[in-house]
mmCIF file of C-alpha atoms in Angstrom:
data_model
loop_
_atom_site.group_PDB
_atom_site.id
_atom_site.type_symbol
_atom_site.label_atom_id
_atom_site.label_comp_id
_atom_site.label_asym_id
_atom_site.label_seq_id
_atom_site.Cartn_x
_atom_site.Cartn_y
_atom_site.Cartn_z
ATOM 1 C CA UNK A 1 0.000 0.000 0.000
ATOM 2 C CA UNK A 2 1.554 3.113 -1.202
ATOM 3 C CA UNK A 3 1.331 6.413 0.652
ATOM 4 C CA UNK A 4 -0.940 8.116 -2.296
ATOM 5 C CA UNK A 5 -3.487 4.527 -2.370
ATOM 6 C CA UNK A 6 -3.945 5.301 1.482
ATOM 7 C CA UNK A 7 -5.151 9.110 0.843
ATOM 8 C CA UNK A 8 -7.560 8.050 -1.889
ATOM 9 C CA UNK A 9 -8.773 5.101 0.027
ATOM 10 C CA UNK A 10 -9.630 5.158 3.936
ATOM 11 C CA UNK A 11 -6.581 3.376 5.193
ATOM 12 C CA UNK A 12 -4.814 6.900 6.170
ATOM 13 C CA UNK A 13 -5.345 7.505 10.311
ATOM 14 C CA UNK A 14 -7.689 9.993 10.374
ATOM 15 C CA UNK A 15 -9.929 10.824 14.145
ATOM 16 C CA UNK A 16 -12.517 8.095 13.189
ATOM 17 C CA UNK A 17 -9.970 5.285 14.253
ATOM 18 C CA UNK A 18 -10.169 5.298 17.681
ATOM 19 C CA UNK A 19 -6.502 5.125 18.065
ATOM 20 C CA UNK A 20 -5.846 7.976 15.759
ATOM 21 C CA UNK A 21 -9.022 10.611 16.674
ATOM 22 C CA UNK A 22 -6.405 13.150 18.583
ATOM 23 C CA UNK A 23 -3.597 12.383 16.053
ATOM 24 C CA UNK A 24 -5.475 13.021 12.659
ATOM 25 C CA UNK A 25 -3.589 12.528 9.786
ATOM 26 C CA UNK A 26 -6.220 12.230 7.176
ATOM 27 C CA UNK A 27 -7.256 15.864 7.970
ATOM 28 C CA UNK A 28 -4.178 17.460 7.451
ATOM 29 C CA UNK A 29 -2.610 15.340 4.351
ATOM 30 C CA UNK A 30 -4.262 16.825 1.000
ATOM 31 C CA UNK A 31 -1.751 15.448 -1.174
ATOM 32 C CA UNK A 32 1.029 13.145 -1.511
ATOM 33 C CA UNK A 33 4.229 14.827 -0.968
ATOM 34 C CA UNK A 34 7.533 14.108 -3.861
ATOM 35 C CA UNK A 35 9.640 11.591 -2.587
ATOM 36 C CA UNK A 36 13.138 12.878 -0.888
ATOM 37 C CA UNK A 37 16.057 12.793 -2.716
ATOM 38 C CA UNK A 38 19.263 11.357 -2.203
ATOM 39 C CA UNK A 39 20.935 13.712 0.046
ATOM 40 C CA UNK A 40 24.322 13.059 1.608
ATOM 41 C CA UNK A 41 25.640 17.075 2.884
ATOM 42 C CA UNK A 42 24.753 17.241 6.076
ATOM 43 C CA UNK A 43 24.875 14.317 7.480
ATOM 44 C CA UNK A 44 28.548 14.132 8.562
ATOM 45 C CA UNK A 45 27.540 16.435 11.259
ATOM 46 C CA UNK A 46 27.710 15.431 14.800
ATOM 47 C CA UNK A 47 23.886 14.067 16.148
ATOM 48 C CA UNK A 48 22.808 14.261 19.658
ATOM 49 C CA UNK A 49 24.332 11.150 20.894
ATOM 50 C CA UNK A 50 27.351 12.077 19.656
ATOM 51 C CA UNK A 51 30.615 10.194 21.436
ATOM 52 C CA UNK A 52 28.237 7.230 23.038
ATOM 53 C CA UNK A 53 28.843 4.551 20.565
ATOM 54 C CA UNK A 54 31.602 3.349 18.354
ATOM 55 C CA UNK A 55 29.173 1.767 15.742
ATOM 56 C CA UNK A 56 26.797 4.641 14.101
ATOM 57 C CA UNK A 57 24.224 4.067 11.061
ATOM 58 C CA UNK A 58 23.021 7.107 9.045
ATOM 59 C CA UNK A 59 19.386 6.900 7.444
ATOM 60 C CA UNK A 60 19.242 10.538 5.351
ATOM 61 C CA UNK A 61 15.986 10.885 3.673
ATOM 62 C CA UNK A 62 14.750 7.589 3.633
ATOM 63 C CA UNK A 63 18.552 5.935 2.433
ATOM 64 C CA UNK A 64 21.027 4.576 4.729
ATOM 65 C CA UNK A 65 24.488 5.834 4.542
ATOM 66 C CA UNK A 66 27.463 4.082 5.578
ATOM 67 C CA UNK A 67 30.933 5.762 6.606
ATOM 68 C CA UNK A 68 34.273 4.043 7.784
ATOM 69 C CA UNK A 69 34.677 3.069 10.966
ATOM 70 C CA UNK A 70 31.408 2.133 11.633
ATOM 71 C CA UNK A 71 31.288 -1.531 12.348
ATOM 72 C CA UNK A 72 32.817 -3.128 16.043
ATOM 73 C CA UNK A 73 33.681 -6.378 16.438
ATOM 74 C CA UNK A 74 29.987 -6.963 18.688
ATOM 75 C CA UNK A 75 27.562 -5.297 15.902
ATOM 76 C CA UNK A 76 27.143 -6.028 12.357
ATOM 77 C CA UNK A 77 25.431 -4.005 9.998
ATOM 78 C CA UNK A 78 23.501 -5.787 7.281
ATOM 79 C CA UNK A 79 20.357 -4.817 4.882
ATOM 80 C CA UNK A 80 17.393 -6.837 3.433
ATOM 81 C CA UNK A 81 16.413 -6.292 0.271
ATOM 82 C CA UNK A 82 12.746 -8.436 0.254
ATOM 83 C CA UNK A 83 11.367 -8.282 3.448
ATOM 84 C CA UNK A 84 7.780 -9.257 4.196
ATOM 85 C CA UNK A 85 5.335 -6.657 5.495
ATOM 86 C CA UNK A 86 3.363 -8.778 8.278
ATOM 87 C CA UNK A 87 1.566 -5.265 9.317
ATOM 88 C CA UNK A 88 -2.508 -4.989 9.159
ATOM 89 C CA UNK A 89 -3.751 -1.542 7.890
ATOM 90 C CA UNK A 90 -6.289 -1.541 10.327
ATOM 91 C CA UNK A 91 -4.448 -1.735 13.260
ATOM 92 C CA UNK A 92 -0.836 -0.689 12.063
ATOM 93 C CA UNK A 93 -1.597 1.248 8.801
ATOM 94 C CA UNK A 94 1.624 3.712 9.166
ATOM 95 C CA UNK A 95 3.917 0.314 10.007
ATOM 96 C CA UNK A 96 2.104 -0.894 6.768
ATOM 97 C CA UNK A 97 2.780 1.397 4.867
ATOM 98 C CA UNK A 98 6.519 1.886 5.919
ATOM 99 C CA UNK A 99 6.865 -2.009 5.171
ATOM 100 C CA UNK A 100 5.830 -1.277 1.427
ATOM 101 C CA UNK A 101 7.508 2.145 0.338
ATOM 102 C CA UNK A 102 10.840 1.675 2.363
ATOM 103 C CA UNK A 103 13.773 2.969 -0.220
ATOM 104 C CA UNK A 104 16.137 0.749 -0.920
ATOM 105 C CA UNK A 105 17.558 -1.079 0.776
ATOM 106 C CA UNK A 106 14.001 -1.713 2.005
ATOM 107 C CA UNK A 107 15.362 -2.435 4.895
ATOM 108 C CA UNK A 108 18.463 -1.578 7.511
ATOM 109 C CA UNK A 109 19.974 -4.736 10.324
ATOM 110 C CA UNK A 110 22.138 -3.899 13.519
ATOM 111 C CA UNK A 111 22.866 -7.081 15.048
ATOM 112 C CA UNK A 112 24.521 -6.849 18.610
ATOM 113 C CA UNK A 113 26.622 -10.169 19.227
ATOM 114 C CA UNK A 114 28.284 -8.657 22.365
ATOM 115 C CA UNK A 115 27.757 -6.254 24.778
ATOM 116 C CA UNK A 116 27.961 -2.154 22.781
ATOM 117 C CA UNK A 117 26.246 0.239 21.958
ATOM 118 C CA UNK A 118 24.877 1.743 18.634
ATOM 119 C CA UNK A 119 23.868 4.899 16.992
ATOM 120 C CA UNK A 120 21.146 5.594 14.516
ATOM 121 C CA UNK A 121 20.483 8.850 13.075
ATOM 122 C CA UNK A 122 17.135 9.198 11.042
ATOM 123 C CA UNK A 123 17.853 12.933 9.280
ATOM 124 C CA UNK A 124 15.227 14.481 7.382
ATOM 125 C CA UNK A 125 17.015 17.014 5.335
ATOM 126 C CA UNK A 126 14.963 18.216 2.671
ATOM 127 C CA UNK A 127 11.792 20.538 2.335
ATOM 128 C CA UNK A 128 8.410 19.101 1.828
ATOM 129 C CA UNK A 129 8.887 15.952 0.385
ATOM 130 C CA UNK A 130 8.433 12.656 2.198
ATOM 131 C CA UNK A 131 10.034 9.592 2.793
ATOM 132 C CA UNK A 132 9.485 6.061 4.475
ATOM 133 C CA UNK A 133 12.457 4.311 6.180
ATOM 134 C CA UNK A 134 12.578 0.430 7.823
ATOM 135 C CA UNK A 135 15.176 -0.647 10.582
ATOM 136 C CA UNK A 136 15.539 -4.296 12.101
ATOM 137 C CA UNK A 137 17.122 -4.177 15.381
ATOM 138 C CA UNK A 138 18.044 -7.635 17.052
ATOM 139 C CA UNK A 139 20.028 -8.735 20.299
ATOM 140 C CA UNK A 140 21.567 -11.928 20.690
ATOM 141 C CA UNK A 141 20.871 -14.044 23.543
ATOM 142 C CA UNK A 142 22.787 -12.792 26.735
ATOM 143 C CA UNK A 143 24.020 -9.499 25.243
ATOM 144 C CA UNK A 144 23.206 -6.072 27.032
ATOM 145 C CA UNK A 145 22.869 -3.514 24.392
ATOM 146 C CA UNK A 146 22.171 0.211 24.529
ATOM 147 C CA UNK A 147 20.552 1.874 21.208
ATOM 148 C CA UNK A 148 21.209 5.766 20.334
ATOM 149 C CA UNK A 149 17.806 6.538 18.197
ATOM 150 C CA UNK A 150 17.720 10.604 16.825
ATOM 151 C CA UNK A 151 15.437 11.729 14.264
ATOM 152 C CA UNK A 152 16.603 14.806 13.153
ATOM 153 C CA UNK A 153 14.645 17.686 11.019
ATOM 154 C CA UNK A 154 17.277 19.613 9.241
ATOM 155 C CA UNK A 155 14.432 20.678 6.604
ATOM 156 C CA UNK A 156 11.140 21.462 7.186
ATOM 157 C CA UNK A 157 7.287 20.779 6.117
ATOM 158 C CA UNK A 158 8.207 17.149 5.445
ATOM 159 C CA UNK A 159 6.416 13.631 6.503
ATOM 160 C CA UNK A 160 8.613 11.133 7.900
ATOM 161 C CA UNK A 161 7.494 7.581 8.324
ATOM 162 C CA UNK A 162 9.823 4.657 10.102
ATOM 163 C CA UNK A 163 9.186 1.838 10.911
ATOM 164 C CA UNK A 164 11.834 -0.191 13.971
ATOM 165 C CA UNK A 165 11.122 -4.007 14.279
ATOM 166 C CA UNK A 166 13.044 -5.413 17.557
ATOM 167 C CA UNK A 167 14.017 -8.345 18.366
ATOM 168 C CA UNK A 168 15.280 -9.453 21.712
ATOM 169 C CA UNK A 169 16.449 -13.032 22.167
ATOM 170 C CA UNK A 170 16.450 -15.308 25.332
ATOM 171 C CA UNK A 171 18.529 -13.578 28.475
ATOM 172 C CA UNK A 172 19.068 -10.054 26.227
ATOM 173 C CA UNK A 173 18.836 -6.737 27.313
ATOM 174 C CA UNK A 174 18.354 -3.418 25.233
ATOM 175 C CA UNK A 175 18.143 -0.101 26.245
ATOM 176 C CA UNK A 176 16.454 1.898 23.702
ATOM 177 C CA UNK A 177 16.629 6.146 23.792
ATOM 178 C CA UNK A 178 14.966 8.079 21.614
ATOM 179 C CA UNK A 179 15.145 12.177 20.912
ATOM 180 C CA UNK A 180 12.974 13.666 18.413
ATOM 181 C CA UNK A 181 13.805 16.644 17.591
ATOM 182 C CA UNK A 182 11.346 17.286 14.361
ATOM 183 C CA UNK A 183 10.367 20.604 12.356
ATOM 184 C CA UNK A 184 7.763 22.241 13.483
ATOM 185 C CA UNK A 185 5.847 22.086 10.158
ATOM 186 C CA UNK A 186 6.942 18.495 9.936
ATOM 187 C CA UNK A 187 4.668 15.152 10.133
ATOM 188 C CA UNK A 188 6.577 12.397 11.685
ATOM 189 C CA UNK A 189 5.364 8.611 12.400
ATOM 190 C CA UNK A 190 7.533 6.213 14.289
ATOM 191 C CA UNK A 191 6.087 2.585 14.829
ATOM 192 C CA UNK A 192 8.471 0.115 17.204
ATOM 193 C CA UNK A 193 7.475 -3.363 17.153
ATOM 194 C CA UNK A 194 8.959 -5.383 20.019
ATOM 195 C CA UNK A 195 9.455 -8.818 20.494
ATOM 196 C CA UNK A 196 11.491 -10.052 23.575
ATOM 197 C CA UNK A 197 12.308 -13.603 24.783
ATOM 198 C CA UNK A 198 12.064 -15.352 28.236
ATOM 199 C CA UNK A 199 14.137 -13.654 30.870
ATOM 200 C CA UNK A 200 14.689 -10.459 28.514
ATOM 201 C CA UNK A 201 15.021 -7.296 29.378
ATOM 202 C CA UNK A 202 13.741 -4.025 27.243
ATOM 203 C CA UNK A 203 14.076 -0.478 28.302
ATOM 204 C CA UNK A 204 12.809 2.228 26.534
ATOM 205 C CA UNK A 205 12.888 6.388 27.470
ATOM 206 C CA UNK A 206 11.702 8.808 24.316
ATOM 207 C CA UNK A 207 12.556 12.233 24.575
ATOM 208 C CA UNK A 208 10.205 14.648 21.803
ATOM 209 C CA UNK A 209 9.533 18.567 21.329
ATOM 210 C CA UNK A 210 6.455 17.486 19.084
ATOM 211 C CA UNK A 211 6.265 18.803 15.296
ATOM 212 C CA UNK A 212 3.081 19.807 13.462
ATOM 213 C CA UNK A 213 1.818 16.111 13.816
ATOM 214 C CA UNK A 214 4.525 13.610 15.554
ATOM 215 C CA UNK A 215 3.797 10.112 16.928
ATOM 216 C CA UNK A 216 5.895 7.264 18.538
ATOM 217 C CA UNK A 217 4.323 4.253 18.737
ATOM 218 C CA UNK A 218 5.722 1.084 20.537
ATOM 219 C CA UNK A 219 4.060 -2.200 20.507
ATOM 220 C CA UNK A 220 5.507 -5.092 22.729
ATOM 221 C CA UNK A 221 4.775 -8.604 22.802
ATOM 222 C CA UNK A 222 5.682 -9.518 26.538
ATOM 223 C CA UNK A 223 6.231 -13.462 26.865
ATOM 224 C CA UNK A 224 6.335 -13.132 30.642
ATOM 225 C CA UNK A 225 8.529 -16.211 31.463
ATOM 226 C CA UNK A 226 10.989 -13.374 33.789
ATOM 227 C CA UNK A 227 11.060 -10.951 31.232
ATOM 228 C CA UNK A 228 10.895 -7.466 32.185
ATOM 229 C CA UNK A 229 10.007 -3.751 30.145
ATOM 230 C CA UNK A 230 10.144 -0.256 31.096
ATOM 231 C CA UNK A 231 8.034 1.997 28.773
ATOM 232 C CA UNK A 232 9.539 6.043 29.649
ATOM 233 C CA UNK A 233 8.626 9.339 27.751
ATOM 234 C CA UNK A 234 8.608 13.178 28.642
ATOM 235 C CA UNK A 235 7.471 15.487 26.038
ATOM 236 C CA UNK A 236 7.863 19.063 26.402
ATOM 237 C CA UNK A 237 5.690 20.845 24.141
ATOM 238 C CA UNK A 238 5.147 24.669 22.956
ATOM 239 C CA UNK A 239 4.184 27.025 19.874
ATOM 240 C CA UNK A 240 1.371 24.776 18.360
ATOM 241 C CA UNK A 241 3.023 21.281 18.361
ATOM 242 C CA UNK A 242 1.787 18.452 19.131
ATOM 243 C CA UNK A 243 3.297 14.907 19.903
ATOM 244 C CA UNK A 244 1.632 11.633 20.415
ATOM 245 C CA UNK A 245 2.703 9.113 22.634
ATOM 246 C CA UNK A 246 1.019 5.896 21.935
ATOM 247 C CA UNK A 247 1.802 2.349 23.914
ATOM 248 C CA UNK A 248 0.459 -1.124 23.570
ATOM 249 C CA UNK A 249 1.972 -3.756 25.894
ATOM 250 C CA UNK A 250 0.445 -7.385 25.481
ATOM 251 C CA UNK A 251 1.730 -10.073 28.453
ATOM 252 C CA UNK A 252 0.907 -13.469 26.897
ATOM 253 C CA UNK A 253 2.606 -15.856 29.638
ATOM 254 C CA UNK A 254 3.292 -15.978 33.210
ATOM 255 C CA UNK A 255 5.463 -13.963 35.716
ATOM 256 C CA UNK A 256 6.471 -10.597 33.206
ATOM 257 C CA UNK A 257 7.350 -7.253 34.245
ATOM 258 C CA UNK A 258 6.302 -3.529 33.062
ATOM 259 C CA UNK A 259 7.163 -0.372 34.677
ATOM 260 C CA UNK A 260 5.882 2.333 32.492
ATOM 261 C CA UNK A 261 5.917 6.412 33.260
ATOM 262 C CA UNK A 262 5.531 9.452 30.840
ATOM 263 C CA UNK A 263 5.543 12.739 32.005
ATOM 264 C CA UNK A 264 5.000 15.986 30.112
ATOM 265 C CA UNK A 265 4.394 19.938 29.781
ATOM 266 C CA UNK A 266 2.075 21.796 27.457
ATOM 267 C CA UNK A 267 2.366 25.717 26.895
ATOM 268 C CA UNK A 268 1.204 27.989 24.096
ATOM 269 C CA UNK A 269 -1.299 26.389 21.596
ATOM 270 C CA UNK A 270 0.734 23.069 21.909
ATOM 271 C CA UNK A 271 -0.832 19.564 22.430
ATOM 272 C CA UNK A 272 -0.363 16.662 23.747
ATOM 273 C CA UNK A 273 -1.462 13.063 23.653
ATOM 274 C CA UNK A 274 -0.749 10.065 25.956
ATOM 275 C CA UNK A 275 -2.046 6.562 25.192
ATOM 276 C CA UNK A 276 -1.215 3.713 27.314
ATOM 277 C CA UNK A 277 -2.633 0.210 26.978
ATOM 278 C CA UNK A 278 -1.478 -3.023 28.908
ATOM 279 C CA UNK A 279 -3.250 -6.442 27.949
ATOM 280 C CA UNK A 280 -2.800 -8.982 30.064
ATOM 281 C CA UNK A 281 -4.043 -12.034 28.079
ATOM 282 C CA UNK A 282 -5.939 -15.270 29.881
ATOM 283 C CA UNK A 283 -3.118 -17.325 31.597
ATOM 284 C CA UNK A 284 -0.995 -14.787 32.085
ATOM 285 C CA UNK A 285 -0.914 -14.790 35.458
ATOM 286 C CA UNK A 286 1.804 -13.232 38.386
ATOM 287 C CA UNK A 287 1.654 -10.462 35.986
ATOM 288 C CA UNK A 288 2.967 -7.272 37.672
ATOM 289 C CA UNK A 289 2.324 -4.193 35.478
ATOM 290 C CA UNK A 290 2.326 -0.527 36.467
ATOM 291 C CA UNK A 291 1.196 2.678 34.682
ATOM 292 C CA UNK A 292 1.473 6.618 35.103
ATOM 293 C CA UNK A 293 1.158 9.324 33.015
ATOM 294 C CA UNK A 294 1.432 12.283 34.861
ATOM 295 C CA UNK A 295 1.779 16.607 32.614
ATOM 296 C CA UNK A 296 1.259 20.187 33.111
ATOM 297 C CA UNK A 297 -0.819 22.653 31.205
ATOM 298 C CA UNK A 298 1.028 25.922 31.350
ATOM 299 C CA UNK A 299 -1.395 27.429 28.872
ATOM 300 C CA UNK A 300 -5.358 27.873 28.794
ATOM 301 C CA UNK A 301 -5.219 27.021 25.133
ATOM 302 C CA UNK A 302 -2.887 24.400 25.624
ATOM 303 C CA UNK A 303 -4.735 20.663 25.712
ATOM 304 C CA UNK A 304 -3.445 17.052 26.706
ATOM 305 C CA UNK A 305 -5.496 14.471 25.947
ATOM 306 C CA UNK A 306 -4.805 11.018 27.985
ATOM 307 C CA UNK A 307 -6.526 7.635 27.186
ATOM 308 C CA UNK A 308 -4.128 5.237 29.964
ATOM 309 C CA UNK A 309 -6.027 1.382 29.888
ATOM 310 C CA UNK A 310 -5.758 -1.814 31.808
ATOM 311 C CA UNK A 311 -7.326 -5.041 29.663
ATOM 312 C CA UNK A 312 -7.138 -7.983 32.444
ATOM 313 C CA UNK A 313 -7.983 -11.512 31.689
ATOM 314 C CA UNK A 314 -6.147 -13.296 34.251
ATOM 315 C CA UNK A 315 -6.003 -13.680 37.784
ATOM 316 C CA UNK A 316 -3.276 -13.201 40.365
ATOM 317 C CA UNK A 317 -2.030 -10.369 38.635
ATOM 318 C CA UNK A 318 -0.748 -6.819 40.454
ATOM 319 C CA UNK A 319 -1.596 -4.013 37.825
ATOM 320 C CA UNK A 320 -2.310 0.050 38.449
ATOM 321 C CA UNK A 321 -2.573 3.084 36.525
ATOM 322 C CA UNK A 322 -2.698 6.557 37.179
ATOM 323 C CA UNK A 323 -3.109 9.660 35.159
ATOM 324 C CA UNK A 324 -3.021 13.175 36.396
ATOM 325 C CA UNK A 325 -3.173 16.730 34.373
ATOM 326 C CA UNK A 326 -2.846 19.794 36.337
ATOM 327 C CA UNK A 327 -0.614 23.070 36.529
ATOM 328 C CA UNK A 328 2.466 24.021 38.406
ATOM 329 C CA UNK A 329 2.347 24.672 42.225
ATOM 330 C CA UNK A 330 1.355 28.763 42.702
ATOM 331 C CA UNK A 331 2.704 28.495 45.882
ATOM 332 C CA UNK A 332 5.803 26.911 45.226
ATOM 333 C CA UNK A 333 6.337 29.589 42.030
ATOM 334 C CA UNK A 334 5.613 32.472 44.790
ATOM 335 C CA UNK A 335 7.555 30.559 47.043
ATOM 336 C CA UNK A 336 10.730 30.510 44.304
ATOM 337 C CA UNK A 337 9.926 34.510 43.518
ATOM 338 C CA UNK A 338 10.487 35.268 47.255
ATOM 339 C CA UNK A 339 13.594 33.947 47.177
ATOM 340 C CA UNK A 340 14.943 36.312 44.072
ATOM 341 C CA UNK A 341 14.365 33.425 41.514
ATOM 342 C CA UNK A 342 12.522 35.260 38.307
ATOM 343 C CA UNK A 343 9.044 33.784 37.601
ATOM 344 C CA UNK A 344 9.964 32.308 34.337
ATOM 345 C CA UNK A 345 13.058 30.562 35.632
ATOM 346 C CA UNK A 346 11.168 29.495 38.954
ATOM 347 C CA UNK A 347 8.441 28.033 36.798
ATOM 348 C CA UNK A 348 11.754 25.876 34.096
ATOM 349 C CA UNK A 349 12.721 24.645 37.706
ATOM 350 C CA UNK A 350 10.090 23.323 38.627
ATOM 351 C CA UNK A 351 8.637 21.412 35.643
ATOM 352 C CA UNK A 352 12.502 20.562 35.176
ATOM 353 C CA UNK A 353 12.098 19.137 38.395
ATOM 354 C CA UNK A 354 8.939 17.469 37.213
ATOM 355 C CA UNK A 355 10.143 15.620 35.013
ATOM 356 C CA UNK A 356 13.621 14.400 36.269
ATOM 357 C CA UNK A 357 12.202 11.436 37.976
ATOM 358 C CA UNK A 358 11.530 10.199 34.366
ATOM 359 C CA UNK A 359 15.379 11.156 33.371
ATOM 360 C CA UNK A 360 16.599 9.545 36.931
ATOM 361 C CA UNK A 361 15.578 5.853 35.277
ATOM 362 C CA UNK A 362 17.441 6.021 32.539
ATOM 363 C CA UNK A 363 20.691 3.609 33.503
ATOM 364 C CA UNK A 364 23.324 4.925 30.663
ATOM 365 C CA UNK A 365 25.144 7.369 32.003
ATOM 366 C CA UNK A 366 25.943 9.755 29.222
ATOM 367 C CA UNK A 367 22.616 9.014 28.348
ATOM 368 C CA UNK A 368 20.978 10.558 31.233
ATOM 369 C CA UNK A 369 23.474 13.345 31.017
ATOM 370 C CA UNK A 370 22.464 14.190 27.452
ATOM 371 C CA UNK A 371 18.523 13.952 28.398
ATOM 372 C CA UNK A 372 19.025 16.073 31.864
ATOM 373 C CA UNK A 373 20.648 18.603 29.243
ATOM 374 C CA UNK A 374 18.113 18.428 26.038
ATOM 375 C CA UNK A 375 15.483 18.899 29.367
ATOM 376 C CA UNK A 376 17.085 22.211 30.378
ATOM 377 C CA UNK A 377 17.711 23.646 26.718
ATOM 378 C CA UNK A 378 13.667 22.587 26.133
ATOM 379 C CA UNK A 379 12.557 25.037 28.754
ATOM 380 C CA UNK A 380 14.955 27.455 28.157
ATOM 381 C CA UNK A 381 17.516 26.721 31.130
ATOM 382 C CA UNK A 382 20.756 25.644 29.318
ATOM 383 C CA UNK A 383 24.258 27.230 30.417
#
């Protein structure tokens, strides 16, 4: 299914899907934007995660690009040139749609066969055009990985669709970090489907600003069997962007593991959208499974919308959710002013303090450096 076939027909999300109705695409897609082109400029220049990993993979408009030095003795780089697309356009329709219009090679490999960490750099570079991209991610069994994921608007007005397929074999860990830094005027869809062994462990923390219409989807297939997943976001929002933060978890066996918080800020005209599902299937049982998604409206035009759900169909489990929208503490803002602190830098501090508990659970250290930082230039508080 081509991008173009999806705006003529009704597979394009649009609000009438119940998992799309804040994040319409439909609505705001007329027409089909050109395709990218080949663009290999800027892309030499340093990304966010810059120094973490040895091993780095470039994906400019759509098109990998591959530079010496790249591969390490624990990851291999390969590319597919025929993969299937297993994706229904019902339920998945952007992963669907990634699977079929992927440039070649349709799709990207990093293999970690020891413990190391990667970099991969998604770089939109050019103005309104539009390009689909497809990366296979997979951790051998016993191997503790940590992933570098930026995707990068260096143009502008541009739609953006990748697709990440994960695979985590018996006894492997990955820690997953994402930053989105998009255009505003950009449309950007990232899909992450997970699939994780017994006694695997998969951590995930996504950083975003928003862009005209941004969302990061991640699907997990939870085996139980020891396994464990943590599920993190913080999106700081302002102007009129808006960023979706979508999450399906599915526990099909016994005795699994998700810790899942999000935590965000709205100002301006900017939205925001949390959804959080956990399914625990029938059987599943010793299930523990925890929820919270927890922002700040620092505008009266501002809007978060927040849809967190528990589907149970086991017993002996431990689940919870909570969900909370609200604005900053007056009294600790007056409380701040008394002290000599401005009132726009008591109110950064504060909804910097917010959301460090999210930025606390990240276990990489330079990754939690670079995410305390990206926090502080976000509200305006960088040295």
């Amino acid at each position: 299914m081509s991008l173009s076939t999806a705006l003529e027909g009704s597979d394009l999300p649009s609000r009438r899907h119940e998992d799309w109705r804040w994040t319409d695409l439909r609505g705001l897609i007329r027409t089909v934007p050109p395709v990218s082109p080949v663009f290999f400029d800027v892309i030499k220049s340093s990304g966010p995660f810059e120094g973490q990993a040895g091993a780095e993979l470039i994906i400019a408009n759509g098109r990998q690009n591959w530079w010496p030095g790249e591969d390490t003795e624990t990851v291999e780089f390969f590319e597919h040139g025929a993969p299937d697309n297993p994706y229904d356009r019902a339920s998945l329709p952007m992963a669907a749609i990634a699977a079929d219009n992927a440039i070649e090679p349709r799709a990207s490999i990093i293999q970690f066969n020891g413990d190391d960490a990667a970099s991969v750099r998604f770089v939109s570079a050019t103005d309104g055009t539009s390009h689909h991209a497809r990366l296979g991610v997979v951790v051998k069994a016993g191997v503790s990985a940590v992933l570098f994921e930026s995707h990068e608007g260096r143009g502008d007005r541009y739609l953006a669709n990748t697709l990440i397929e994960i695979f985590l074999e018996e006894g492997a860990k990955l820690e997953r970090i994402v930053l989105a830094d998009d255009a505003a005027e950009a449309v950007a869809v990232t899909t992450a489907i997970v699939k994780i062994a017994a006694g695997a462990t998969f951590n995930q923390t996504v950083l975003t600003g928003g862009a005209r219409r941004q969302r990061i989807e991640t699907h997990v297939a939870h085996p139980g069997a020891h396994a464990q997943v943590r599920l993190d976001g913080i999106y700081l929002l302002n102007g009129q962007r808006h960023a979706d933060q979508t999450t399906v978890v599915t526990h099909g066996g016994v005795d699994g593991v998700t810790s899942q918080l999000t935590k965000g800020m709205v100002a301006d005209q900017a939205r925001g959208v949390f959804q959080g599902r956990i399914i625990v299937a029938e059987g599943a049982d010793q299930t523990d499974a925890r929820m919270g998604h927890h922002a700040l409206i620092l505008s009266d035009k501002a809007e978060i919308d927040a849809k967190p759900e528990l589907l149970i169909f086991a017993d002996d489990v431990s689940c919870a959710h909570g969900n909370t929208i609200g604005a900053l503490d007056e009294e600790a803002v007056f409380y701040a002013r008394q002290r000599g602190i401005p009132e726009l830098e008591a109110r950064a501090m504060l909804t910097e303090a917010f959301v460090g508990e999210v930025v606390e659970r990240i276990e990489h250290d330079g990754a939690r450096e670079i995410a305390a930082a990206w926090v502080a230039k976000q509200l305006g508080r960088e040295e």
